[in-house]
XYZ file of C-alpha atoms in Angstrom:
746
model
C 186.607 143.717 86.535
C 188.116 145.418 89.708
C 191.163 143.490 91.325
C 190.762 141.560 94.703
C 190.976 143.941 97.648
C 193.950 143.497 100.110
C 193.890 143.955 103.801
C 194.567 147.649 103.589
C 191.536 148.069 101.349
C 189.375 146.090 103.978
C 190.873 148.133 106.832
C 189.904 151.502 105.131
C 186.392 150.334 104.453
C 185.790 148.935 108.025
C 186.904 152.490 109.573
C 185.675 154.698 106.694
C 182.954 156.206 108.989
C 185.467 157.119 111.803
C 187.690 158.595 109.112
C 185.061 160.780 107.529
C 182.765 161.225 110.434
C 184.181 164.604 111.820
C 185.000 166.297 108.453
C 182.215 168.840 108.361
C 181.393 171.943 110.012
C 178.060 173.943 110.500
C 175.794 171.010 109.537
C 173.083 171.492 112.029
C 170.372 169.144 113.115
C 166.612 170.057 113.576
C 166.147 173.029 116.038
C 164.206 172.822 119.493
C 162.680 176.000 120.752
C 163.490 176.988 124.393
C 160.953 179.812 124.369
C 159.513 182.314 121.813
C 162.945 183.907 121.531
C 165.457 181.101 121.802
C 166.258 177.953 120.117
C 168.903 175.210 120.231
C 170.400 172.515 117.977
C 173.529 170.494 117.490
C 175.935 171.206 114.634
C 178.971 169.638 113.450
C 182.309 171.218 114.315
C 185.977 170.473 113.869
C 186.527 167.011 115.452
C 182.892 166.499 116.511
C 179.823 168.352 117.437
C 178.675 171.361 119.395
C 175.304 172.232 120.973
C 174.372 175.813 120.772
C 171.551 178.341 121.554
C 170.441 180.988 119.257
C 168.237 184.200 119.894
C 165.928 185.784 117.364
C 167.416 188.722 116.039
C 171.061 187.890 117.336
C 173.797 186.790 114.832
C 176.064 184.840 117.057
C 175.300 181.663 118.656
C 176.091 180.836 122.330
C 177.244 177.419 123.860
C 174.227 175.355 125.205
C 176.633 174.474 128.151
C 180.385 173.920 128.750
C 180.948 170.726 126.791
C 184.261 170.069 128.231
C 183.042 170.309 131.839
C 180.220 168.228 130.998
C 182.260 165.471 129.376
C 184.534 165.404 132.505
C 181.551 165.152 134.961
C 179.685 162.569 132.590
C 182.912 160.532 132.178
C 183.331 160.432 135.830
C 179.707 159.167 136.425
C 179.761 156.453 133.496
C 183.289 155.461 134.260
C 184.558 156.104 130.633
C 186.672 158.638 129.092
C 184.537 161.084 127.024
C 185.754 163.853 124.508
C 183.815 167.106 124.842
C 183.283 167.288 121.154
C 181.930 163.667 121.079
C 179.357 163.835 123.837
C 177.314 160.208 123.850
C 173.979 161.821 123.043
C 172.499 163.818 120.140
C 169.654 165.356 122.060
C 168.844 166.699 125.577
C 166.147 168.426 127.444
C 166.796 171.482 129.771
C 165.154 171.526 133.172
C 165.420 173.465 136.388
C 165.571 176.934 134.534
C 168.278 175.670 132.166
C 170.664 174.730 135.293
C 170.397 171.197 134.248
C 170.024 168.733 131.408
C 168.610 165.218 130.999
C 169.792 163.037 128.035
C 169.904 159.466 126.837
C 173.414 157.725 126.577
C 174.513 154.374 125.401
C 175.018 153.757 129.023
C 171.483 154.798 130.049
C 169.645 158.035 131.052
C 171.572 160.864 132.903
C 170.871 164.040 134.635
C 173.632 166.692 134.724
C 173.638 169.846 136.845
C 175.229 172.756 134.850
C 176.313 175.127 137.667
C 179.717 176.067 139.024
C 180.587 172.485 139.619
C 179.029 170.309 136.788
C 177.774 167.022 138.304
C 176.117 164.068 136.731
C 174.021 161.267 137.881
C 172.440 158.056 136.304
C 168.593 158.228 136.635
C 165.977 155.626 135.880
C 165.531 154.819 132.263
C 161.730 154.690 132.576
C 159.690 157.147 134.760
C 156.476 155.619 133.220
C 155.051 153.208 135.691
C 152.376 151.904 133.173
C 152.257 148.183 132.633
C 154.297 147.442 129.314
C 152.324 146.217 126.378
C 153.924 143.859 123.797
C 153.602 145.561 120.334
C 150.982 147.731 121.909
C 148.411 145.054 122.034
C 149.028 142.544 124.942
C 149.854 143.748 128.461
C 152.616 142.036 130.236
C 150.877 140.504 133.244
C 153.961 139.426 134.885
C 154.404 143.003 135.715
C 152.070 144.572 138.382
C 149.708 147.266 137.292
C 150.353 150.850 138.513
C 147.953 151.217 141.408
C 148.923 155.089 141.894
C 145.560 156.849 142.665
C 144.523 159.393 140.014
C 143.229 162.540 141.456
C 140.089 164.192 139.985
C 140.621 167.671 138.571
C 138.736 169.460 141.311
C 140.912 167.517 143.921
C 137.985 165.974 145.627
C 138.424 162.358 144.693
C 141.021 159.784 143.989
C 140.265 156.690 141.884
C 142.512 153.525 141.730
C 142.125 150.065 140.993
C 142.508 147.306 143.741
C 142.026 143.597 143.315
C 141.013 144.264 139.463
C 138.148 146.638 140.493
C 137.804 150.361 140.478
C 137.745 152.138 143.780
C 137.101 155.750 144.731
C 138.504 157.660 147.756
C 136.723 160.815 148.947
C 139.559 162.869 150.117
C 137.695 165.223 152.537
C 136.584 162.307 154.593
C 138.699 159.490 153.579
C 135.808 157.252 152.759
C 136.576 154.672 150.265
C 134.024 153.161 147.865
C 134.067 149.987 145.654
C 132.760 151.060 142.336
C 133.092 147.719 140.536
C 132.857 144.351 142.136
C 133.040 141.957 139.086
C 136.705 142.514 138.057
C 138.822 139.361 137.902
C 142.354 138.535 136.408
C 140.435 137.387 133.285
C 138.363 140.391 132.988
C 140.067 143.488 134.862
C 139.849 147.271 135.102
C 143.129 148.737 133.920
C 144.387 151.652 136.040
C 146.745 152.756 133.226
C 143.788 153.821 131.101
C 141.842 155.719 133.804
C 140.736 159.403 132.860
C 138.653 161.940 134.512
C 136.133 164.148 133.053
C 136.977 167.912 133.093
C 134.174 168.576 135.688
C 135.149 165.617 138.023
C 131.859 164.059 137.723
C 132.892 160.894 135.893
C 135.747 158.591 135.647
C 136.294 156.323 132.701
C 138.749 153.433 131.821
C 138.929 150.329 129.904
C 137.880 146.890 131.214
C 140.304 144.275 129.689
C 140.047 140.563 128.673
C 143.685 139.659 128.237
C 145.221 138.267 125.265
C 147.800 135.309 124.856
C 150.690 135.661 127.026
C 153.132 134.194 124.186
C 156.887 134.316 125.333
C 159.797 133.832 123.051
C 162.708 132.253 125.087
C 166.225 132.895 124.088
C 169.558 131.428 125.397
C 172.361 133.733 125.977
C 175.252 131.439 125.354
C 178.106 133.722 126.304
C 177.104 136.258 129.111
C 179.784 138.417 130.062
C 179.101 138.311 133.751
C 179.015 134.599 134.400
C 180.390 131.510 132.665
C 177.025 129.485 132.376
C 174.429 130.411 129.951
C 171.285 132.378 130.806
C 167.580 132.235 129.670
C 165.943 135.367 128.449
C 162.104 135.760 127.956
C 160.106 138.134 126.239
C 156.426 138.554 125.752
C 155.957 138.577 121.997
C 152.565 138.203 120.513
C 152.594 136.815 116.797
C 150.100 137.164 113.919
C 146.805 135.386 114.656
C 147.353 135.475 118.598
C 144.390 136.745 120.619
C 145.008 140.332 121.574
C 143.797 142.172 124.643
C 140.103 143.216 124.346
C 139.158 146.594 125.829
C 135.807 147.835 126.514
C 135.270 151.397 127.985
C 133.253 151.603 131.171
C 132.154 154.937 132.887
C 131.192 155.672 136.614
C 129.541 158.703 138.169
C 131.683 159.822 140.956
C 129.058 161.053 143.277
C 126.447 158.090 142.963
C 128.877 155.394 141.998
C 126.413 154.551 139.213
C 128.039 152.253 136.513
C 127.523 153.193 132.747
C 128.334 150.342 130.337
C 129.291 151.152 126.771
C 127.913 148.504 124.113
C 130.557 147.428 121.743
C 128.769 146.810 118.501
C 130.560 149.599 116.890
C 133.922 148.485 117.952
C 133.776 144.600 118.039
C 136.838 142.599 117.015
C 139.270 145.243 117.997
C 143.025 145.190 117.329
C 143.576 148.330 119.314
C 141.819 151.058 120.927
C 143.430 154.422 121.384
C 143.378 156.027 124.889
C 139.977 157.430 126.081
C 139.705 161.283 125.966
C 137.044 163.243 127.518
C 135.927 166.376 125.413
C 136.300 169.793 127.278
C 132.555 169.916 128.230
C 132.858 166.368 129.754
C 129.513 165.205 128.254
C 131.447 163.027 125.619
C 134.399 160.994 125.209
C 136.084 159.682 122.180
C 138.637 156.932 121.024
C 139.900 155.538 117.756
C 139.089 151.942 117.005
C 141.315 149.845 114.502
C 139.560 146.629 113.608
C 141.501 143.478 113.539
C 142.845 142.977 110.170
C 143.449 146.787 109.569
C 140.491 147.127 107.090
C 138.284 149.447 109.095
C 139.186 152.454 111.380
C 136.525 154.379 113.272
C 136.489 157.506 115.458
C 133.919 156.653 117.983
C 132.219 159.116 120.349
C 130.472 158.036 123.611
C 127.790 159.789 125.414
C 129.230 160.068 129.051
C 125.809 160.108 130.625
C 124.039 157.131 128.675
C 127.055 155.178 127.206
C 125.480 155.365 123.900
C 128.107 155.237 120.930
C 128.152 156.625 117.462
C 130.703 156.637 114.586
C 131.931 160.158 113.900
C 134.206 159.179 110.841
C 135.108 155.881 109.421
C 137.923 154.564 107.032
C 137.242 151.444 105.027
C 139.558 149.618 102.542
C 139.347 146.323 100.784
C 143.201 146.147 101.339
C 144.388 147.910 104.506
C 143.746 151.224 106.223
C 147.352 152.558 106.773
C 147.118 153.045 110.564
C 150.863 153.270 110.976
C 152.899 155.948 112.892
C 151.739 159.474 111.960
C 149.058 158.321 109.575
C 146.902 157.645 112.407
C 146.815 161.049 113.728
C 143.679 163.276 114.165
C 143.062 166.429 115.863
C 139.927 167.354 117.729
C 139.602 171.244 117.189
C 139.123 172.738 120.732
C 138.749 169.368 122.287
C 135.004 170.094 121.614
C 134.112 167.330 119.137
C 132.555 169.790 116.661
C 135.356 169.792 114.214
C 138.195 167.243 113.640
C 141.200 167.134 111.395
C 141.620 163.648 109.799
C 143.880 162.041 107.302
C 142.524 159.652 104.762
C 143.531 158.075 101.437
C 140.110 157.786 100.206
C 140.748 159.513 96.986
C 143.808 157.396 96.196
C 146.264 159.774 97.949
C 146.828 160.687 101.625
C 145.137 164.032 102.361
C 143.808 166.246 105.183
C 140.089 166.522 105.895
C 137.993 168.642 108.246
C 135.198 166.498 109.613
C 131.933 167.903 110.899
C 131.891 166.223 114.425
C 128.055 166.155 114.465
C 127.063 165.220 110.800
C 130.245 163.356 109.832
C 130.317 165.294 106.613
C 134.136 165.741 105.297
C 135.558 168.907 103.832
C 138.880 167.803 101.811
C 141.663 170.578 102.686
C 144.396 169.226 100.357
C 143.989 167.355 97.121
C 146.217 166.293 94.212
C 148.737 163.375 93.243
C 150.796 164.014 96.317
C 151.115 162.694 99.945
C 150.477 164.315 103.257
C 152.867 162.628 105.735
C 152.002 164.188 108.996
C 150.317 167.178 110.757
C 153.025 169.486 112.092
C 150.933 172.104 114.110
C 147.422 172.960 114.329
C 146.898 176.781 114.743
C 143.271 176.772 116.209
C 143.176 180.596 116.769
C 144.112 181.267 113.055
C 142.177 178.099 111.967
C 145.291 176.777 109.947
C 147.060 173.632 109.982
C 150.830 173.135 109.314
C 151.739 169.720 107.671
C 154.660 167.904 106.093
C 153.980 166.511 102.557
C 155.877 165.069 99.466
C 155.176 164.868 95.782
C 153.781 168.387 95.264
C 157.081 170.099 94.018
C 158.790 169.151 90.844
C 161.568 166.713 90.956
C 162.109 163.803 93.274
C 158.484 162.819 94.692
C 159.823 161.841 98.113
C 161.328 165.227 98.993
C 159.482 166.344 102.282
C 158.260 169.968 102.329
C 156.084 171.753 104.843
C 152.849 173.688 104.091
C 150.075 175.570 105.803
C 146.401 175.555 104.851
C 143.302 177.127 106.189
C 140.551 175.004 107.725
C 138.435 175.805 104.697
C 140.835 174.353 102.272
C 141.957 177.848 100.836
C 145.343 179.746 100.864
C 147.561 176.415 100.594
C 151.191 178.088 101.270
C 154.424 176.322 100.607
C 156.708 177.305 103.612
C 160.014 175.671 102.475
C 161.231 176.813 99.130
C 164.626 175.176 99.320
C 165.163 172.420 96.883
C 165.599 169.515 99.365
C 164.298 167.636 102.223
C 162.866 169.895 104.802
C 162.293 169.679 108.638
C 160.963 172.596 110.480
C 160.488 173.763 114.278
C 157.721 176.355 115.014
C 158.343 178.825 117.959
C 155.819 178.427 120.769
C 154.086 181.577 119.703
C 153.907 180.536 116.117
C 155.800 183.762 115.100
C 158.790 182.072 113.724
C 160.205 178.584 112.457
C 163.616 177.244 111.914
C 163.786 175.362 108.615
C 166.725 172.829 108.183
C 166.943 171.373 104.650
C 169.430 169.320 102.568
C 169.922 166.960 99.705
C 172.354 164.329 99.028
C 174.430 166.771 97.058
C 173.637 169.856 99.118
C 174.942 169.996 102.820
C 172.534 171.183 105.545
C 171.258 174.723 105.477
C 169.406 176.083 108.350
C 167.199 179.188 108.133
C 165.085 181.290 110.385
C 161.765 182.401 108.712
C 158.805 184.530 109.492
C 155.765 182.229 110.074
C 153.155 184.816 108.655
C 154.335 184.384 105.200
C 157.545 182.202 105.264
C 159.953 185.107 104.153
C 163.694 184.466 105.183
C 164.857 186.570 108.191
C 168.210 184.940 108.377
C 170.532 182.107 107.291
C 171.349 180.609 110.356
C 173.818 177.961 109.248
C 175.350 176.749 106.076
C 177.191 173.408 106.206
C 180.617 173.169 104.994
C 181.397 169.701 103.699
C 184.412 170.779 101.726
C 186.951 168.700 103.728
C 184.602 165.548 103.354
C 184.534 165.893 99.640
C 188.333 166.402 99.564
C 188.862 163.071 101.495
C 186.991 161.337 98.698
C 183.200 161.552 99.474
C 181.144 161.901 96.547
C 177.307 162.446 96.753
C 175.231 159.267 95.457
C 173.652 159.778 91.978
C 169.861 159.732 92.040
C 168.178 157.934 89.316
C 164.697 157.181 88.232
C 163.262 154.696 85.684
C 159.784 153.322 85.011
C 158.768 150.182 87.104
C 156.874 146.994 86.193
C 154.066 148.985 84.684
C 156.258 150.834 82.185
C 155.314 154.199 83.305
C 155.474 154.753 87.215
C 158.809 156.150 88.130
C 160.638 154.197 90.444
C 163.395 156.372 92.310
C 166.722 155.031 93.740
C 170.508 156.100 94.233
C 173.730 154.915 93.131
C 177.165 154.720 95.261
C 180.132 154.260 93.229
C 183.685 153.553 94.395
C 185.614 156.401 95.765
C 188.267 155.778 92.846
C 185.585 154.893 90.269
C 186.842 154.294 86.753
C 184.057 154.656 84.072
C 185.965 152.401 81.594
C 185.790 149.413 84.014
C 182.762 147.179 84.693
C 181.583 147.019 88.392
C 179.377 144.169 89.776
C 176.311 145.644 91.391
C 174.982 145.077 94.950
C 171.597 146.261 96.025
C 170.965 147.439 99.665
C 167.452 146.593 100.188
C 164.657 147.398 102.666
C 161.170 147.191 101.296
C 159.041 147.459 104.331
C 155.739 148.973 103.633
C 155.624 151.184 106.642
C 157.774 153.975 104.957
C 160.121 154.779 102.026
C 163.707 154.099 102.739
C 166.074 155.617 100.149
C 168.032 158.520 101.956
C 167.336 161.980 100.779
C 169.107 164.130 103.258
C 172.706 165.023 102.917
C 174.232 163.525 106.269
C 175.760 160.197 104.966
C 176.108 158.998 108.399
C 172.328 158.487 109.173
C 170.788 155.125 109.664
C 167.859 154.629 107.037
C 165.511 152.327 108.510
C 167.408 148.881 108.720
C 169.612 149.623 105.993
C 173.277 150.727 106.824
C 174.274 154.416 106.470
C 175.353 155.564 103.073
C 178.920 155.452 104.382
C 178.283 151.799 104.882
C 177.431 151.460 101.251
C 180.399 153.620 100.396
C 182.565 151.166 102.222
C 181.283 148.203 100.340
C 181.543 150.071 97.041
C 185.275 150.782 97.710
C 185.973 147.060 97.583
C 185.055 146.979 94.048
C 181.319 147.270 93.529
C 178.487 149.794 92.627
C 175.958 149.684 95.603
C 172.406 150.960 95.025
C 169.087 151.623 96.986
C 165.672 151.633 95.534
C 162.178 152.289 96.717
C 159.830 149.819 94.664
C 156.200 149.451 94.645
C 154.566 148.345 98.157
C 156.474 150.844 99.948
C 154.816 154.082 101.384
C 154.773 157.769 100.482
C 153.251 157.590 96.970
C 149.644 156.744 95.936
C 147.442 154.305 97.792
C 147.530 151.986 94.585
C 151.465 152.027 94.760
C 151.346 151.123 98.462
C 148.581 148.417 97.947
C 151.158 146.149 96.056
C 152.287 145.226 99.453
C 148.897 143.738 100.680
C 149.200 139.981 101.519
C 152.183 140.131 99.164
C 155.243 140.976 101.128
C 157.129 138.430 99.108
C 156.926 140.617 96.193
C 159.076 143.454 97.844
C 158.973 145.665 94.678
C 161.265 143.149 92.933
C 159.654 143.684 89.309
C 160.218 147.303 89.718
C 163.636 146.897 91.066
C 164.752 144.853 88.346
C 163.467 147.160 85.752
C 165.432 149.899 87.443
C 168.607 147.971 87.323
C 168.306 147.078 83.647
C 167.478 150.766 82.810
C 170.603 151.754 84.783
C 172.687 149.153 82.853
C 171.355 150.433 79.586
C 172.628 153.849 80.191
C 176.112 153.051 81.991
C 178.344 150.481 80.523
C 180.192 150.184 83.934
C 177.200 148.738 85.636
C 177.664 145.224 85.342
C 174.697 143.000 86.015
C 175.426 140.286 83.518
C 176.740 137.928 86.129
C 174.023 138.572 88.536
C 173.085 141.127 91.138
C 174.167 140.908 94.885
C 171.920 141.999 97.383
C 171.858 142.641 101.181
C 169.384 143.616 103.880
C 168.320 143.426 107.496
C 164.999 142.700 109.329
C 162.402 143.215 106.672
C 165.375 143.767 104.125
C 166.681 140.403 105.358
C 163.373 138.692 104.356
C 163.753 140.685 101.009
C 167.317 139.495 100.522
C 166.370 135.762 100.940
C 163.494 136.227 98.764
C 165.437 137.575 95.973
C 167.436 134.182 95.778
C 164.078 132.156 96.102
C 161.792 134.249 93.851
C 164.253 136.036 91.380
C 167.299 133.691 91.291
C 167.631 134.504 87.513
C 168.591 137.967 88.412
C 169.923 138.080 91.943
C 172.700 135.443 92.660
C 174.405 136.425 95.916
C 172.487 137.529 99.083
C 173.427 138.444 102.780
C 170.553 138.321 105.093
C 170.526 139.948 108.533
C 168.243 139.392 111.355
C 165.355 138.632 108.978
C 161.566 138.159 109.591
C 161.767 135.390 107.055
C 158.099 134.020 107.722
C 155.681 136.467 108.793
C 153.931 134.256 111.169
C 157.057 134.132 113.170
C 157.465 137.894 113.553
C 155.633 140.504 115.692
C 151.881 140.904 115.530
C 151.494 144.532 114.781
C 153.685 145.128 111.623
C 152.657 141.775 110.127
C 148.902 141.871 110.384
C 148.891 145.540 109.260
C 150.206 144.403 105.791
C 149.489 140.769 105.598
C 146.151 140.935 107.218
C 144.012 138.884 109.743
C 143.018 136.087 109.992
C 146.375 134.239 108.930
C 145.886 132.449 105.510
C 147.813 131.180 102.813
C 149.268 134.509 101.835
C 151.718 134.145 104.697
C 152.880 130.731 103.245
C 153.223 132.225 99.888
C 155.591 134.917 101.188
C 157.518 132.455 103.504
C 161.273 132.211 103.176
C 160.871 128.912 105.112
C 158.121 127.315 102.830
C 160.028 128.397 99.697
C 163.526 127.350 100.688
C 163.554 124.518 98.070
C 163.568 127.300 95.486
C 166.759 128.870 96.565
C 169.557 129.185 93.950
C 172.743 131.060 94.367
C 174.911 132.066 97.432
C 173.433 132.933 100.847
C 174.807 134.037 104.097
C 172.357 134.350 107.055
C 173.379 136.445 109.962
C 171.455 136.356 113.222
C 172.020 137.892 116.729
C 170.991 135.199 119.379
C 169.490 138.033 121.532
C 167.338 139.423 118.755
C 164.510 141.226 120.682
C 162.812 142.481 117.568
C 162.480 139.378 115.297
C 162.301 136.035 117.002
C 165.750 134.459 116.213
C 164.082 131.196 115.407
C 162.921 132.719 112.275
C 166.541 132.495 110.955
C 167.007 128.908 112.426
C 163.723 127.582 110.716
C 165.175 128.962 107.436
C 168.271 127.000 108.093
C 166.436 123.958 108.965
C 164.472 124.071 105.742
C 167.437 124.709 103.613
C 169.288 121.637 105.122
C 166.142 119.560 104.483
C 165.950 120.759 100.831
C 169.763 119.914 100.472
C 170.801 123.627 99.799
C 174.243 124.894 100.708
C 174.321 128.293 102.595
C 176.426 129.938 105.203
C 175.101 130.761 108.680
C 176.787 133.339 111.166
C 175.104 133.327 114.633
C 176.598 136.062 116.949
C 176.529 135.487 120.716
C 174.966 138.200 122.676
C 174.097 140.437 119.589
C 170.420 141.809 119.221
C 168.652 143.121 116.187
C 171.127 145.499 115.194
C 173.833 142.942 114.618
C 176.509 144.066 112.391
C 175.150 147.435 111.942
C 177.012 149.368 114.790
C 180.549 150.527 115.178
C 182.026 148.050 117.653
C 184.387 145.214 117.095
C 181.924 142.686 116.873
C 180.071 144.806 114.142
C 183.190 145.321 112.107
C 183.762 141.618 112.329
C 180.157 140.836 110.928
C 180.645 143.555 108.305
C 183.969 141.996 107.351
C 182.180 138.681 106.868
C 179.592 140.307 104.614
C 182.550 142.063 102.522
C 184.220 138.689 102.126
C 181.125 137.015 100.950
C 180.535 139.555 98.140
C 184.104 139.560 97.212
C 184.290 135.815 96.866
C 180.968 135.097 95.401
C 180.188 138.226 93.361
C 183.556 139.908 92.563
C 184.927 136.154 92.390
C 188.128 137.236 93.885
C 190.148 135.607 96.742
C 189.851 137.437 100.205
C 192.784 137.692 102.674
C 193.590 134.848 104.949
C 192.230 136.236 108.224
C 193.545 133.380 110.388
C 197.132 133.952 109.407
């Protein structure tokens, strides 16, 4: 068993990221094309990062701007000292013919001129005047609607909403007409949704019956600008709450005729996508997600009559995965005749070409692998580029990019390197930049010909030799059968920098089992955040105190088969634990140093916090020490969107079965709860309700409430974050390593 870490060991672990962060060169991030010949990216350099521009056919990169001048100008604006190699942003946008840039910094959004005298200014964080929507489904009615008139494509009219009704102004005469007269605060016309037909003959928008204006109130106990506490409020719909109900309505501009759209095909909506007129203006379309997420339809509306029809429908007895890029579709030519659609109807997420008239589907991709997202649709060549995983040998989570014709033929693998790939296509689709890596392979950046994928130039090959010399070791990947004895479960292992295979090391699992993705890191860059888990360097920092730290993707997470994913349905308390435990036991059987005999430690944040608490409530025979950050411990207390997607609607007893509050009496082992009092993502009351239930059950536990901290409590790089990390380190050293920690109050 490793010895107790001293203060020097703690200090090294708490500052490991700063020690290692700048020890690589030439590790490039994904590229962004400026035009058909030039692209830009950020790469690591001695002491930091540099932003460069490359031209196709030219071997040398050029600086994107003078970083020292920019650092000086930006520092003057923000009132802080800035190192030119460590600019406070990772991405930017050129504007004004590349004579200026815009970027997001930790201090807000900025615009910097790049002329002879560099000058920077703060600019508004949000140029979108639309009324905000909480979790996308409830409008914040305390914020005024945007009443900016929307001009018709032909310039003859302006449409706007006034007093909850739609108005039309004829610009030539200045005449204003009232198109609707029955709008009210409880049934209003939403100007943010207004769209014109391409021929300017019609205008459409959603009419809205508002949902519940539930607000979470938080006490900011220790504000930095005053002595007394403050109250903070946030619109925060929760599972089961009424959502905004939208219904499209169409008006003829010339006559003012109103065309109502019957809602039989989209009754009981959770969410409707923005209205979109087709190119000919005769129809418009939107995507309907039914409350409960078991049905999704693409609905077409006749713009003249208001008649509706279903173009294509997805239906599931569990859930239709309507999350992030999985809800993408592409209307070829914006004509409604053909649509590219993603579906799991054959058990795996694949691409289909839909006949817009008959609804017939032609499957373009097939097999036991997963399409992750559409990268680009080349309508001229009738091809689609897409990212996918599981088709190539080895780790089934590795992302590659492919191209296939609209008839499902000529599937071409465009990213041959063995690793995780991200590509950027040039605007003329003649070239693409492929950036790829693995845990043990630093980033490689290549320029390739988009016709057949052949290599034109190796643009960058990352050099991490100094990082490895400093003690970094690539995590070990490992796969073992899960609960069914056959499905491979993949994870990674982080060992101490000075690992001794003759010793035994207690094991800690860094968990995040959110069904919205898979979470074990696959790329090389060890400083990336992975969902709500800490960076790999955070795992290394903990391992260096005398542990082996692992990450695992169990059943219920995404990017495998539909059946693999369905384990999460109404079952978030499962968290893939049967697979994780089988994986741990398989690892212990092959590695004598992997010591799970005294119980396994576990930590996680957000959904991972829920998982960490669940380990001690549902599997205390295996997990014995847990640190849970900012957890959504009861899915009824958390945001509506994420939880109804996986736990369903209406709210039923499955929510109670998964609840860390309702199961508090089952807790065994040692628990540390950590919460930021200003958590804007998960209601902090979720943590306090766990604490209350544990107290009523007579359970011992530790609670660390951090004043002023938000959802990312303990996962940044400031002094408060390091304090929280140190408390986590202490907890595992005392209760899993069973060693004394330094006396921090001396």
